[in-house]
Amino acid sequence: MNRNLLEPDPILLPQDHPDVPARAALDAGEDPRAVAAQHPAASLAWARLARAALDADDAVAAYAFARTGYHRGLDALRRAGWRGAGPVPASHAPNQGFLLSVLALADAAAAIGETEEHARCMQLLTDSDPRAVEVLGAR
């Protein structure tokens, strides 16, 4: 066991988190805008909208979508007992929407010249899970 016993327990969002049905809808090919409207608390839908906006070279829209997903994810993490520090494993599917939103926010921040915000987001990802970017895939 390599876990630091002084570190808080990892936060695992519950299986009934809104990202779970949102992921099913997105994987079934539903439009991310419709999914975000149907599941506004689902960070994953906002992260997908942000990534699509980045792919379309609309960094401002991406920033707004990613920021929404980030804040919805923070709300969920806090309800699950997170106090702003400690592991948020990327391997746990319900956590991925939040982490993907943070990653998209970092990329959007970089695209609009917000270097400090980019650095903060990347540090949050590393602090949440040192393997987050690897687990979430290339951007």
PDB file of C-alpha atoms in Angstrom, residues 10-122:
ATOM      1  CA  PRO A  10     -10.040   9.621  -2.801  1.00  0.00           C
ATOM      2  CA  ILE A  11     -13.334  11.184  -3.876  1.00  0.00           C
ATOM      3  CA  LEU A  12     -15.457   8.934  -6.039  1.00  0.00           C
ATOM      4  CA  LEU A  13     -18.569  10.616  -7.348  1.00  0.00           C
ATOM      5  CA  PRO A  14     -21.582   8.323  -6.991  1.00  0.00           C
ATOM      6  CA  GLN A  15     -22.809   6.086  -9.793  1.00  0.00           C
ATOM      7  CA  ASP A  16     -26.065   8.065  -9.846  1.00  0.00           C
ATOM      8  CA  HIS A  17     -24.214  11.304 -10.669  1.00  0.00           C
ATOM      9  CA  PRO A  18     -25.705  13.123 -13.702  1.00  0.00           C
ATOM     10  CA  ASP A  19     -22.555  12.381 -15.729  1.00  0.00           C
ATOM     11  CA  VAL A  20     -23.581   8.704 -15.915  1.00  0.00           C
ATOM     12  CA  PRO A  21     -26.791   9.180 -17.956  1.00  0.00           C
ATOM     13  CA  ALA A  22     -25.136  12.052 -19.837  1.00  0.00           C
ATOM     14  CA  ARG A  23     -22.296   9.726 -20.891  1.00  0.00           C
ATOM     15  CA  ALA A  24     -24.816   7.146 -22.090  1.00  0.00           C
ATOM     16  CA  ALA A  25     -26.644   9.790 -24.143  1.00  0.00           C
ATOM     17  CA  LEU A  26     -23.426  11.192 -25.601  1.00  0.00           C
ATOM     18  CA  ASP A  27     -22.115   7.718 -26.409  1.00  0.00           C
ATOM     19  CA  ALA A  28     -25.434   7.019 -28.174  1.00  0.00           C
ATOM     20  CA  GLY A  29     -24.727  10.001 -30.430  1.00  0.00           C
ATOM     21  CA  GLU A  30     -27.011  12.593 -28.891  1.00  0.00           C
ATOM     22  CA  ASP A  31     -26.109  16.242 -29.477  1.00  0.00           C
ATOM     23  CA  PRO A  32     -24.018  17.555 -26.561  1.00  0.00           C
ATOM     24  CA  ARG A  33     -26.145  20.732 -26.424  1.00  0.00           C
ATOM     25  CA  ALA A  34     -29.288  18.665 -25.937  1.00  0.00           C
ATOM     26  CA  VAL A  35     -27.538  16.530 -23.326  1.00  0.00           C
ATOM     27  CA  ALA A  36     -26.331  19.624 -21.444  1.00  0.00           C
ATOM     28  CA  ALA A  37     -29.875  21.011 -21.490  1.00  0.00           C
ATOM     29  CA  GLN A  38     -31.315  17.717 -20.248  1.00  0.00           C
ATOM     30  CA  HIS A  39     -28.544  17.165 -17.652  1.00  0.00           C
ATOM     31  CA  PRO A  40     -27.231  20.656 -16.755  1.00  0.00           C
ATOM     32  CA  ALA A  41     -25.358  19.303 -13.705  1.00  0.00           C
ATOM     33  CA  ALA A  42     -23.384  16.887 -15.909  1.00  0.00           C
ATOM     34  CA  SER A  43     -19.839  18.178 -16.258  1.00  0.00           C
ATOM     35  CA  LEU A  44     -19.195  15.698 -19.044  1.00  0.00           C
ATOM     36  CA  ALA A  45     -21.697  17.362 -21.390  1.00  0.00           C
ATOM     37  CA  TRP A  46     -20.082  20.760 -20.777  1.00  0.00           C
ATOM     38  CA  ALA A  47     -16.613  19.283 -21.284  1.00  0.00           C
ATOM     39  CA  ARG A  48     -17.672  17.820 -24.642  1.00  0.00           C
ATOM     40  CA  LEU A  49     -19.150  21.162 -25.688  1.00  0.00           C
ATOM     41  CA  ALA A  50     -15.915  22.865 -24.669  1.00  0.00           C
ATOM     42  CA  ARG A  51     -13.794  20.398 -26.617  1.00  0.00           C
ATOM     43  CA  ALA A  52     -15.982  20.825 -29.717  1.00  0.00           C
ATOM     44  CA  ALA A  53     -15.642  24.611 -29.433  1.00  0.00           C
ATOM     45  CA  LEU A  54     -11.864  24.286 -29.134  1.00  0.00           C
ATOM     46  CA  ASP A  55     -11.839  22.050 -32.205  1.00  0.00           C
ATOM     47  CA  ALA A  56     -13.808  24.764 -34.028  1.00  0.00           C
ATOM     48  CA  ASP A  57     -11.291  27.444 -32.949  1.00  0.00           C
ATOM     49  CA  ASP A  58     -13.829  29.160 -30.683  1.00  0.00           C
ATOM     50  CA  ALA A  59     -11.742  29.484 -27.528  1.00  0.00           C
ATOM     51  CA  VAL A  60     -14.109  31.976 -25.882  1.00  0.00           C
ATOM     52  CA  ALA A  61     -17.102  29.621 -26.129  1.00  0.00           C
ATOM     53  CA  ALA A  62     -14.864  26.741 -25.042  1.00  0.00           C
ATOM     54  CA  TYR A  63     -13.799  28.720 -21.988  1.00  0.00           C
ATOM     55  CA  ALA A  64     -17.430  29.382 -21.029  1.00  0.00           C
ATOM     56  CA  PHE A  65     -18.504  25.764 -21.540  1.00  0.00           C
ATOM     57  CA  ALA A  66     -15.480  24.433 -19.653  1.00  0.00           C
ATOM     58  CA  ARG A  67     -15.959  26.890 -16.799  1.00  0.00           C
ATOM     59  CA  THR A  68     -19.575  25.722 -16.443  1.00  0.00           C
ATOM     60  CA  GLY A  69     -18.496  22.070 -16.347  1.00  0.00           C
ATOM     61  CA  TYR A  70     -15.756  22.892 -13.859  1.00  0.00           C
ATOM     62  CA  HIS A  71     -18.162  24.641 -11.476  1.00  0.00           C
ATOM     63  CA  ARG A  72     -20.829  21.935 -11.760  1.00  0.00           C
ATOM     64  CA  GLY A  73     -18.096  19.394 -10.998  1.00  0.00           C
ATOM     65  CA  LEU A  74     -16.874  21.353  -7.979  1.00  0.00           C
ATOM     66  CA  ASP A  75     -20.435  21.390  -6.648  1.00  0.00           C
ATOM     67  CA  ALA A  76     -20.677  17.605  -7.018  1.00  0.00           C
ATOM     68  CA  LEU A  77     -17.260  16.978  -5.474  1.00  0.00           C
ATOM     69  CA  ARG A  78     -18.095  19.141  -2.476  1.00  0.00           C
ATOM     70  CA  ARG A  79     -21.391  17.286  -1.975  1.00  0.00           C
ATOM     71  CA  ALA A  80     -19.357  14.057  -2.045  1.00  0.00           C
ATOM     72  CA  GLY A  81     -17.102  15.335   0.760  1.00  0.00           C
ATOM     73  CA  TRP A  82     -14.195  16.908  -1.132  1.00  0.00           C
ATOM     74  CA  ARG A  83     -12.714  19.866   0.713  1.00  0.00           C
ATOM     75  CA  GLY A  84     -10.610  21.334  -2.087  1.00  0.00           C
ATOM     76  CA  ALA A  85      -7.707  18.930  -1.792  1.00  0.00           C
ATOM     77  CA  GLY A  86      -7.080  15.255  -2.156  1.00  0.00           C
ATOM     78  CA  PRO A  87      -7.333  12.642  -4.860  1.00  0.00           C
ATOM     79  CA  VAL A  88     -10.022  12.708  -7.540  1.00  0.00           C
ATOM     80  CA  PRO A  89      -9.140   9.559  -9.510  1.00  0.00           C
ATOM     81  CA  ALA A  90      -9.463   9.886 -13.283  1.00  0.00           C
ATOM     82  CA  SER A  91     -10.017   6.155 -13.600  1.00  0.00           C
ATOM     83  CA  HIS A  92     -13.436   6.512 -11.904  1.00  0.00           C
ATOM     84  CA  ALA A  93     -15.853   7.288 -14.762  1.00  0.00           C
ATOM     85  CA  PRO A  94     -18.172   9.676 -12.835  1.00  0.00           C
ATOM     86  CA  ASN A  95     -15.109  11.841 -11.971  1.00  0.00           C
ATOM     87  CA  GLN A  96     -14.070  12.190 -15.599  1.00  0.00           C
ATOM     88  CA  GLY A  97     -16.528  14.928 -16.570  1.00  0.00           C
ATOM     89  CA  PHE A  98     -15.080  17.261 -13.961  1.00  0.00           C
ATOM     90  CA  LEU A  99     -11.501  16.423 -14.900  1.00  0.00           C
ATOM     91  CA  LEU A 100     -12.216  16.771 -18.627  1.00  0.00           C
ATOM     92  CA  SER A 101     -13.764  20.172 -17.905  1.00  0.00           C
ATOM     93  CA  VAL A 102     -10.614  21.216 -16.059  1.00  0.00           C
ATOM     94  CA  LEU A 103      -8.482  20.016 -18.972  1.00  0.00           C
ATOM     95  CA  ALA A 104     -10.647  21.872 -21.505  1.00  0.00           C
ATOM     96  CA  LEU A 105     -10.537  24.967 -19.295  1.00  0.00           C
ATOM     97  CA  ALA A 106      -6.738  24.765 -19.251  1.00  0.00           C
ATOM     98  CA  ASP A 107      -6.636  24.496 -23.039  1.00  0.00           C
ATOM     99  CA  ALA A 108      -9.138  27.327 -23.537  1.00  0.00           C
ATOM    100  CA  ALA A 109      -7.264  29.516 -21.064  1.00  0.00           C
ATOM    101  CA  ALA A 110      -4.031  28.913 -22.962  1.00  0.00           C
ATOM    102  CA  ALA A 111      -5.769  29.741 -26.251  1.00  0.00           C
ATOM    103  CA  ILE A 112      -6.914  33.148 -24.964  1.00  0.00           C
ATOM    104  CA  GLY A 113      -3.628  33.964 -23.251  1.00  0.00           C
ATOM    105  CA  GLU A 114      -4.678  33.248 -19.664  1.00  0.00           C
ATOM    106  CA  THR A 115      -1.351  31.638 -18.743  1.00  0.00           C
ATOM    107  CA  GLU A 116      -1.918  31.754 -14.975  1.00  0.00           C
ATOM    108  CA  GLU A 117      -5.342  30.087 -15.317  1.00  0.00           C
ATOM    109  CA  HIS A 118      -3.807  27.442 -17.588  1.00  0.00           C
ATOM    110  CA  ALA A 119      -1.126  26.714 -14.979  1.00  0.00           C
ATOM    111  CA  ARG A 120      -3.696  26.570 -12.134  1.00  0.00           C
ATOM    112  CA  CYS A 121      -5.862  24.124 -14.077  1.00  0.00           C
ATOM    113  CA  MET A 122      -2.937  21.889 -14.960  1.00  0.00           C
TER     114      MET A 122
END
